[in-house]
Coordinates of C-alpha atoms and ligand atoms in Angstrom, one line a residue:
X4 CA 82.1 65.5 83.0
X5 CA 82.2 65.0 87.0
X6 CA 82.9 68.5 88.0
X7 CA 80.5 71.7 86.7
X8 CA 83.8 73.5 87.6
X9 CA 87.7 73.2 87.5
X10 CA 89.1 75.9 89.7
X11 CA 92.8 76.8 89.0
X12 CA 94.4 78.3 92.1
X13 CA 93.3 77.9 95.9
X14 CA 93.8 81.9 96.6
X15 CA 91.3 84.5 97.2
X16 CA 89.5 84.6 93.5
X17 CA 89.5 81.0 93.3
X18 CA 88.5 79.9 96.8
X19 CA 85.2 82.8 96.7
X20 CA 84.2 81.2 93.5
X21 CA 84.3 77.9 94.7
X22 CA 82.6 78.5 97.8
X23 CA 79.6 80.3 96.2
X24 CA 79.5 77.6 93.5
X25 CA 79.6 75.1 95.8
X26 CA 77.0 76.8 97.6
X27 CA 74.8 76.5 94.7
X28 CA 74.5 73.1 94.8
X29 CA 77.7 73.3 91.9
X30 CA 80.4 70.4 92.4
X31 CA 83.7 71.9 91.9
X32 CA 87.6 70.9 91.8
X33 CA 89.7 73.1 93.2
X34 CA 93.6 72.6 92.0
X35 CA 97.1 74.3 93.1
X36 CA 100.2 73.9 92.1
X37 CA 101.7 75.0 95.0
X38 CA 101.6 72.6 98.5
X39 CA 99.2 74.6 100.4
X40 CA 95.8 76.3 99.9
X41 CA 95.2 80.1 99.7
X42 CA 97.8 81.7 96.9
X43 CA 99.5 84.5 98.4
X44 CA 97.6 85.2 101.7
X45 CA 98.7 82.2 103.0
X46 CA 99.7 82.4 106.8
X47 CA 101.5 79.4 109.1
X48 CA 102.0 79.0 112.3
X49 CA 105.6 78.9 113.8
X50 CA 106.0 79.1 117.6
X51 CA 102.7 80.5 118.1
X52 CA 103.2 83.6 115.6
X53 CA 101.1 83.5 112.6
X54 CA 103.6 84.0 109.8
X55 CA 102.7 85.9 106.3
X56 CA 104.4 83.3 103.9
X57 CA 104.3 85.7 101.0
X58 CA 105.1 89.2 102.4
X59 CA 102.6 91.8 104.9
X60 CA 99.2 91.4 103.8
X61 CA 97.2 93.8 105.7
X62 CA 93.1 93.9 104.7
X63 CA 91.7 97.7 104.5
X64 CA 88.6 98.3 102.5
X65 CA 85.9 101.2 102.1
X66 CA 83.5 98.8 100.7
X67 CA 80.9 97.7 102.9
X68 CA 79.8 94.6 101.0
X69 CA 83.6 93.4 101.0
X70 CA 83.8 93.9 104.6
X71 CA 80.9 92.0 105.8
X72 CA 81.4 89.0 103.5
X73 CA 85.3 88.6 104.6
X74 CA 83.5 88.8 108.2
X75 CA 82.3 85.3 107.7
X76 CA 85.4 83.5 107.8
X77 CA 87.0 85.3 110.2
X78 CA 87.3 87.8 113.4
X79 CA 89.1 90.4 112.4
X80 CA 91.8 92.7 115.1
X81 CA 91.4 96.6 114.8
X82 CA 95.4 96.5 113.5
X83 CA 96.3 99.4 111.5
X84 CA 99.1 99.9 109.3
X85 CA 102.0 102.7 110.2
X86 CA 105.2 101.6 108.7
X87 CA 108.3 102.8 109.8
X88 CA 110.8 104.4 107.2
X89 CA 114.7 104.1 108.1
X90 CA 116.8 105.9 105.5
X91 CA 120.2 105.8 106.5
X92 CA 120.0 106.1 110.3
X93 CA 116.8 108.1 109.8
X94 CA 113.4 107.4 111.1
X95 CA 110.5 108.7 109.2
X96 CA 106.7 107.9 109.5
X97 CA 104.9 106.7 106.5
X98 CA 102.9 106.7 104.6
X99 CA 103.3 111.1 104.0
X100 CA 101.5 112.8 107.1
X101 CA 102.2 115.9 109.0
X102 CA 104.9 113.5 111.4
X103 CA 107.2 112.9 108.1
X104 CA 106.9 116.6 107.0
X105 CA 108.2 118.2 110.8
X106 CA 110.8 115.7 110.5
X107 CA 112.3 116.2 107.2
X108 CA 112.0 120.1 107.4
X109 CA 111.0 120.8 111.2
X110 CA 107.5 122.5 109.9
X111 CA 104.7 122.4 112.6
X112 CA 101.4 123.1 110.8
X113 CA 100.0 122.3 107.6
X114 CA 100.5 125.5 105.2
X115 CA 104.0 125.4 106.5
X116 CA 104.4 121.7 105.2
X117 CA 102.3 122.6 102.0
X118 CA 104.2 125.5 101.4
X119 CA 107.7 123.8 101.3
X120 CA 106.0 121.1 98.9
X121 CA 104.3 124.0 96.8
X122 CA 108.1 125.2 96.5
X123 CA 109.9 122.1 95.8
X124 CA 106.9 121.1 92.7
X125 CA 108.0 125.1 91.7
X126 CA 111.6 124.6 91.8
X127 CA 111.1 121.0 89.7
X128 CA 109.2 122.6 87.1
X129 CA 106.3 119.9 87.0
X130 CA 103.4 120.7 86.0
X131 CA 101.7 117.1 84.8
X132 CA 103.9 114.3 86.1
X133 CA 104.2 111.8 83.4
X134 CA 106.2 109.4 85.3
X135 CA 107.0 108.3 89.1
X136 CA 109.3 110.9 89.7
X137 CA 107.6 113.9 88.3
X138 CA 104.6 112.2 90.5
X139 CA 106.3 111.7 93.9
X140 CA 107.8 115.2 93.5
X141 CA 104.5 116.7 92.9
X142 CA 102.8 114.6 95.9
X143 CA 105.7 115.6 98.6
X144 CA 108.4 117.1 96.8
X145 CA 112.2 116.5 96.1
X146 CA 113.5 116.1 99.7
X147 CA 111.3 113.2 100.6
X148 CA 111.4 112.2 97.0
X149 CA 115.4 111.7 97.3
X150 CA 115.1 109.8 100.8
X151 CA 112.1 108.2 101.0
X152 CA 111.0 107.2 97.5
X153 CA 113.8 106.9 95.0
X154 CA 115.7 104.1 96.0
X155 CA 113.1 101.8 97.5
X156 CA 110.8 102.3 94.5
X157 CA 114.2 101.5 92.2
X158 CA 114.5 98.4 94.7
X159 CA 111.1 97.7 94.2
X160 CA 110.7 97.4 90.4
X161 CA 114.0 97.3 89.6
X162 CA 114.1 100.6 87.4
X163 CA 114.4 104.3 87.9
X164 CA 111.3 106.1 88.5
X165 CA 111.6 108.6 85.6
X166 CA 110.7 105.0 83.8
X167 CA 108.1 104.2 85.3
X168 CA 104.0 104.9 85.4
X169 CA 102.6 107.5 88.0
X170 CA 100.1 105.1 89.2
X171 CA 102.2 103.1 91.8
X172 CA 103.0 105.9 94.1
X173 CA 100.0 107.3 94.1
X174 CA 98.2 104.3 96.2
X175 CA 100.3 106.1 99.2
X176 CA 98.0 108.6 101.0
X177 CA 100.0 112.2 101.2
X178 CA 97.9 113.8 104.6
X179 CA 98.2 117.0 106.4
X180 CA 97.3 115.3 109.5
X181 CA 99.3 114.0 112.5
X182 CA 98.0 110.4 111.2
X183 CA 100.4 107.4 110.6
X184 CA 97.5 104.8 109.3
X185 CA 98.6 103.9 106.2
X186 CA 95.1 103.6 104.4
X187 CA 92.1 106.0 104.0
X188 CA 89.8 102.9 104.2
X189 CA 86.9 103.0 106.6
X190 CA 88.1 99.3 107.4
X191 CA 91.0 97.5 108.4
X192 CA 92.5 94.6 110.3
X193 CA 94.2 91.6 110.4
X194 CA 92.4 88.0 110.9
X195 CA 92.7 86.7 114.2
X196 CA 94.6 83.5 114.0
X197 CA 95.8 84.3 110.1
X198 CA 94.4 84.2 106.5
X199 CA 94.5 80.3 105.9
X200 CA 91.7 79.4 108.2
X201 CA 89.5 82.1 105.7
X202 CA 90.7 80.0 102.6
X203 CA 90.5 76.6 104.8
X204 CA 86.7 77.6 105.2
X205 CA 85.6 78.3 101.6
X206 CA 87.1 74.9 100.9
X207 CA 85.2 72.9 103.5
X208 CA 83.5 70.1 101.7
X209 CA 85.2 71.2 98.2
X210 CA 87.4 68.4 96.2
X211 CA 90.8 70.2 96.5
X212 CA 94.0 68.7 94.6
X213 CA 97.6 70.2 95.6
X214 CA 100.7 70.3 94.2
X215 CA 99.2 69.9 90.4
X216 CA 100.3 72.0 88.0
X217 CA 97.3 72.8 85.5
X218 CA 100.1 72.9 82.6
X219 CA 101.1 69.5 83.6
X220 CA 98.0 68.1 83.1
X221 CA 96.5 70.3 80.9
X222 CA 94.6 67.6 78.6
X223 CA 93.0 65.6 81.3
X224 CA 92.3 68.3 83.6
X225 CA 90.2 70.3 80.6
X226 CA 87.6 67.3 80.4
X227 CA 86.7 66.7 84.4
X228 CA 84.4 70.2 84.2
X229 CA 82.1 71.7 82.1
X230 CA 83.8 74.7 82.7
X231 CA 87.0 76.2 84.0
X232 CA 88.2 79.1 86.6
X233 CA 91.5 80.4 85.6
X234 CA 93.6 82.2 88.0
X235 CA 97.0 81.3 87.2
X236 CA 99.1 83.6 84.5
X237 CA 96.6 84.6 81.3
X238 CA 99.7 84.7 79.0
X239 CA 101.1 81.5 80.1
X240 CA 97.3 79.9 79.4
X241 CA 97.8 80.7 75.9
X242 CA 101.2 79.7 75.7
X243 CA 102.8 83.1 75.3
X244 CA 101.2 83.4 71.8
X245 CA 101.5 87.1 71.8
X246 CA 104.4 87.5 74.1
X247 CA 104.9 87.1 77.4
X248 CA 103.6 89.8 79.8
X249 CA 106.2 91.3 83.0
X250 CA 106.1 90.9 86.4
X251 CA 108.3 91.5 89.4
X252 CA 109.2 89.0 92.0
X253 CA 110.4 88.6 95.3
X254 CA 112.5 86.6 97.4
X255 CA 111.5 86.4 101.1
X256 CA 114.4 85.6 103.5
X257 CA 112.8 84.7 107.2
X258 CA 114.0 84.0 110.7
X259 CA 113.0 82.8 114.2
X260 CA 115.2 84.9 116.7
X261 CA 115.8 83.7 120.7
X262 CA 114.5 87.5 121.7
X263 CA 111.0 89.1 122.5
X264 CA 110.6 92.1 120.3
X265 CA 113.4 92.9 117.2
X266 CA 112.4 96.3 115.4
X267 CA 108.7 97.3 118.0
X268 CA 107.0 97.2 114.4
X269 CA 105.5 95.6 112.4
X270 CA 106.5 96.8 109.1
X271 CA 109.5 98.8 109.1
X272 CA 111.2 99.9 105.2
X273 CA 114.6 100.3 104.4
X274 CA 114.7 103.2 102.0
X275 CA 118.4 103.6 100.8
X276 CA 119.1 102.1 97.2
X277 CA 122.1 100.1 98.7
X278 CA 120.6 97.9 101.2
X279 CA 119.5 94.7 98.8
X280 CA 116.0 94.4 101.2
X281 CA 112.9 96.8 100.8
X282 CA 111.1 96.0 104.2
X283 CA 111.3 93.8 106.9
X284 CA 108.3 92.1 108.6
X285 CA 107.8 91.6 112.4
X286 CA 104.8 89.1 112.1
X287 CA 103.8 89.0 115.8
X288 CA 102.8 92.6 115.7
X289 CA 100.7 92.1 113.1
X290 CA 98.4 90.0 115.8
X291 CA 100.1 92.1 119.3
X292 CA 101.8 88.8 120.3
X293 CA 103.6 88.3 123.4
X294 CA 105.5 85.1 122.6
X295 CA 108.8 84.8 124.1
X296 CA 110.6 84.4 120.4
X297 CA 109.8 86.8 117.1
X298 CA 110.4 86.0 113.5
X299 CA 110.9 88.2 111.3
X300 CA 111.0 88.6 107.5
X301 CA 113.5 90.3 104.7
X302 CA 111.8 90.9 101.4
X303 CA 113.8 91.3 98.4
X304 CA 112.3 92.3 94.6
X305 CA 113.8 90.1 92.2
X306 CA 113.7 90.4 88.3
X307 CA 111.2 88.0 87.2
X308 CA 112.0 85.0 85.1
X309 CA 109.5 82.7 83.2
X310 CA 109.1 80.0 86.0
X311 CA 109.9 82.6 89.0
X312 CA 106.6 83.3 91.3
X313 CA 105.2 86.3 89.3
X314 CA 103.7 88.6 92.4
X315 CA 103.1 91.4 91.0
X316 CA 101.9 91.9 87.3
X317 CA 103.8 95.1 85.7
X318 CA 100.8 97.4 85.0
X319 CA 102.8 99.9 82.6
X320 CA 101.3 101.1 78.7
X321 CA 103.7 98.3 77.2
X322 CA 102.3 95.6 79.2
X323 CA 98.6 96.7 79.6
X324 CA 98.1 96.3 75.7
X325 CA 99.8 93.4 75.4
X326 CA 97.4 91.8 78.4
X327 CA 94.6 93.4 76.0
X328 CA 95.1 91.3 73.5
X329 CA 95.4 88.1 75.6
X330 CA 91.5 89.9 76.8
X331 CA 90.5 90.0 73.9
X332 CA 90.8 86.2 73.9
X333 CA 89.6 85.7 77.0
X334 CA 86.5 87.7 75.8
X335 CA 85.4 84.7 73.2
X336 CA 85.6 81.7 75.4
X337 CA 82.3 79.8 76.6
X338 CA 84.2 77.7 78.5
X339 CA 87.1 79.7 80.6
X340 CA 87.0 82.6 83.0
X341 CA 89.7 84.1 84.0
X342 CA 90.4 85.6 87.4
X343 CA 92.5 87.2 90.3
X344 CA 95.6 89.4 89.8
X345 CA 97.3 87.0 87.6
X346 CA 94.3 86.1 85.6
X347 CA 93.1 89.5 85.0
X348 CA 96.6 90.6 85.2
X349 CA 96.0 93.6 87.7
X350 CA 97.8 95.1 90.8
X351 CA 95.1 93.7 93.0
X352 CA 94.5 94.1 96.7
X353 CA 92.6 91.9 98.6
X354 CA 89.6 93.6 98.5
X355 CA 89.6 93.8 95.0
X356 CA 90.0 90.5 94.6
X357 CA 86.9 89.8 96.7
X358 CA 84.9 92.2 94.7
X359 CA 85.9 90.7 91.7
X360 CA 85.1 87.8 92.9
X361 CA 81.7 88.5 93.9
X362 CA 80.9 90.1 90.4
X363 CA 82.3 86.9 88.9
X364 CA 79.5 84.7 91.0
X365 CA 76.8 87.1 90.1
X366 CA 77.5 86.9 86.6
X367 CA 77.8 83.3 86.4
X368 CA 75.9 81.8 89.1
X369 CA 72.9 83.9 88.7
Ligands
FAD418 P1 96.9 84.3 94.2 O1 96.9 84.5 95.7 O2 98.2 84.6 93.5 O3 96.4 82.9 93.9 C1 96.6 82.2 92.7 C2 96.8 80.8 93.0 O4 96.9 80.1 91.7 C3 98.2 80.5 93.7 O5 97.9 79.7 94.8 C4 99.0 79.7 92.6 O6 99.9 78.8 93.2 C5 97.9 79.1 91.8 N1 98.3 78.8 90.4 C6 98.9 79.7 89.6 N2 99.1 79.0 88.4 C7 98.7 77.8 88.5 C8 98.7 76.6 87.7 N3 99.2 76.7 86.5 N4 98.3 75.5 88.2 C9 97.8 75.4 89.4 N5 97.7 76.4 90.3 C10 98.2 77.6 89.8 N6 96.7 92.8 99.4 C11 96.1 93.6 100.4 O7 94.9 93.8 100.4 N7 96.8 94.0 101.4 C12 98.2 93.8 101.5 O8 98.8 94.3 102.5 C13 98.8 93.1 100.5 N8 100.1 92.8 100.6 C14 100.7 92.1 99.6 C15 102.1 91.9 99.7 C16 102.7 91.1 98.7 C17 104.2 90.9 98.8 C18 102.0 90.6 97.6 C19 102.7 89.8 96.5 C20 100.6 90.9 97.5 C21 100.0 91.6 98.5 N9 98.6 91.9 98.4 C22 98.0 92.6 99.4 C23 97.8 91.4 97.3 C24 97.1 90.0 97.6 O9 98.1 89.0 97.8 C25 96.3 89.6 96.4 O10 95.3 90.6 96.2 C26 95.6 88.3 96.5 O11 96.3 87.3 97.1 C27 95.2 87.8 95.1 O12 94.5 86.6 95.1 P2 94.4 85.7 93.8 O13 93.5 84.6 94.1 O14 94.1 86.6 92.7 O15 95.9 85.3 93.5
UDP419 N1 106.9 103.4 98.1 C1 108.0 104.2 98.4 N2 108.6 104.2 99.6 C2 108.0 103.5 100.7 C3 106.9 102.8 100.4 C4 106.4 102.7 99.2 O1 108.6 104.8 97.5 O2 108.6 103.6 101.8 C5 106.4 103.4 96.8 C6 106.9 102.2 96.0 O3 107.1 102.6 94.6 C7 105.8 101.2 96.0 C8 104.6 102.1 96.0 O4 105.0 103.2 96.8 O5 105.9 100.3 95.0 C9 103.4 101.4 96.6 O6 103.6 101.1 97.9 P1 102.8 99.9 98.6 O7 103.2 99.8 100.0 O8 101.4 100.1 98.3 O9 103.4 98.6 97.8 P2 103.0 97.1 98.0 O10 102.3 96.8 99.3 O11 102.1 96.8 96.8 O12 104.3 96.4 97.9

């Protein structure tokens, strides 16, 4: 064996694993199958702009620990999310603060804007939300609901929210403050000068191999390590034995334009069902550039298809046991760990990638 570890996928999980191993005196191979390092926080430069390849990633956090280790890779800017929401040719401030609720109903203090909720949750008839819509209702009720929620979350996953779980929606913060930010973490920022020189970092000094497919190579690649990090697919590692789990995917549509500054935001959603696109991304402003050119990015959600890029895993009842059983799998092996959002088949953010991360190296490298 010439490697202690095989490390499947150059993003977040993979690269902190093989860092810290590395660290540890541990000699590790890192492989992707894609043509660049760091999974979905990937950033490139394009006329000075650092461009998210794979949508907005924005890092917020509450956990101390998190923070200071990301710290080491990177300066971080004091950027703070506060999307715009066009519905029609309406302007609304997300995520739900006191600036949406005087828009949408023209109420000026808090009791006002809870009252009009307390009276649209009433009017509904909800009591426990058992699905998105019942959820969203019950968070900011039906007029925001109908404008701001429905058809970008049907855009989003590509069903109606009365079909799907009460978790997604309620990541949003609902606040009865004049406060756009779009997190309640005590941290937040963006890297200055993007998220590949964090990955690019980790990997100093680390064998890395690009544009190999682990399933391509499966038999030689499971006898260069002792053992192996897995943070590809978990179904797709066991050949689908069980069936194969759901995800959503997206298609990203992105353009340089000749002028300085095209929507003054970075981040601005397109809420009505019948525009195809769910945001559009301004990348300069994530870093307050002044380049003479922008580029800017459409994001559509596609149906996922085996061999599509799966970004998000499809955390509903259905799925969730069937990911259980591929756990329970996982659970006997001496020789595989599996990591990351697609490994551990979980709606991840950054953060909790790290952390999980961090638990993985404690556990194993001790
Ligand atoms: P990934 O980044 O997916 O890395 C997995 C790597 O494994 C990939 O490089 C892949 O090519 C490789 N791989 C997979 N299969 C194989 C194989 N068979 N062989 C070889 N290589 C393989 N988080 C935030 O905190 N803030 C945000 O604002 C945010 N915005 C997001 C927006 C979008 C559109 C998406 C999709 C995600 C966003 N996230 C955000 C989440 C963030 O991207 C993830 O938490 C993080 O990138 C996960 O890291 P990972 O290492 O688990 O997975
Ligand atoms: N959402 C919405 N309207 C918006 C923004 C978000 O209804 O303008 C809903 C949508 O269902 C989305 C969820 O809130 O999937 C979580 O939003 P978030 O911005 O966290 O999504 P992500 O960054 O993971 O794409």
């Amino acid at each position: 064996m010439k490697y202690d570890y095989l490390i499947v996928g150059s993003g977040l999980f993979g690269s902190i694993f093989a860092y810290e191993a590395n660290k540890r005196g541990k000699k590790c191979l890192v492989i992707d199958k894609r043509n660049h390092v760091g999974g979905n926080i990937y950033t490139e430069e394009v006329e000075g702009i650092n461009v998210h390849k794979y949508g907005a990633h924005i890092f917020h956090t509450s956990n101390k620990e998190v923070w200071d280790y990301i710290q080491q890779f990177a300066e971080f800017n004091r950027y703070t999310n506060s999307p715009i929401a066009k519905y029609k040719d309406e302007i609304y401030n997300m995520p739900f603060n006191m600036n949406t609720f005087n828009k949408i109903w023209g109420v000026i203090t808090p009791s006002e804007a809870k009252a009009k909720i307390e009276e649209q949750i009433k009017e509904a008839g909800i009591t426990e939300p058992q699905n998105l819509e019942e959820q969203a209702i019950s968070m900011v009720g039906k007029d925001i609901y109908e404008k701001l929620v429905k058809g970008y979350t049907g855009k989003q996953w590509g069903r109606p929210c009365t079909e799907l779980p009460t978790f997604i929606i309620k990541r949003l913060p609902v606040r009865f403050t004049y406060d756009n930010n779009y997190f309640n973490d005590l941290y937040q920022g963006i890297p200055i000068g993007g998220y590949t020189q964090i990955i690019e970092k980790m990997l100093k000094g680390i064998d890395v191999r690009l544009n190999c497919d682990f399933f391509e190579y499966r038999q030689q690649l499971e006898e260069v390590s002792d053992k192996i990090v897995f943070t590809g697919m978990i179904d797709q590692y066991y050949d689908y034995k069980f069936g194969t789990l759901e995800y959503r995917s997206l298609n990203f549509e992105t353009e340089l334009l000749d002028i300085e500054n095209y929507q003054g935001n970075a981040v601005v959603n397109y809420n009505e069902y019948e525009i195809p696109y769910t945001r559009i991304i301004e990348h300069k402003h994530f870093e307050y550039g002044t380049q003479e050119k922008t580029i800017i990015t459409r994001e559509y959600p596609a149906k996922w298809n085996k061999g599509d890029e799966p970004y998000y895993p499809l955390n509903d009842e259905k799925n969730n046991q069937l990911y259980s059983k591929y756990k329970a799998l996982a659970n006997k092996e001496k020789k595989i760990i599996f990591g990351g959002r697609l490994g551990m088949y979980k709606y991840f953010d950054m953060h909790n990638v790290i952390a999980e991360a961090l638990k993985c190296v404690k556990e194993e490298l001790k």
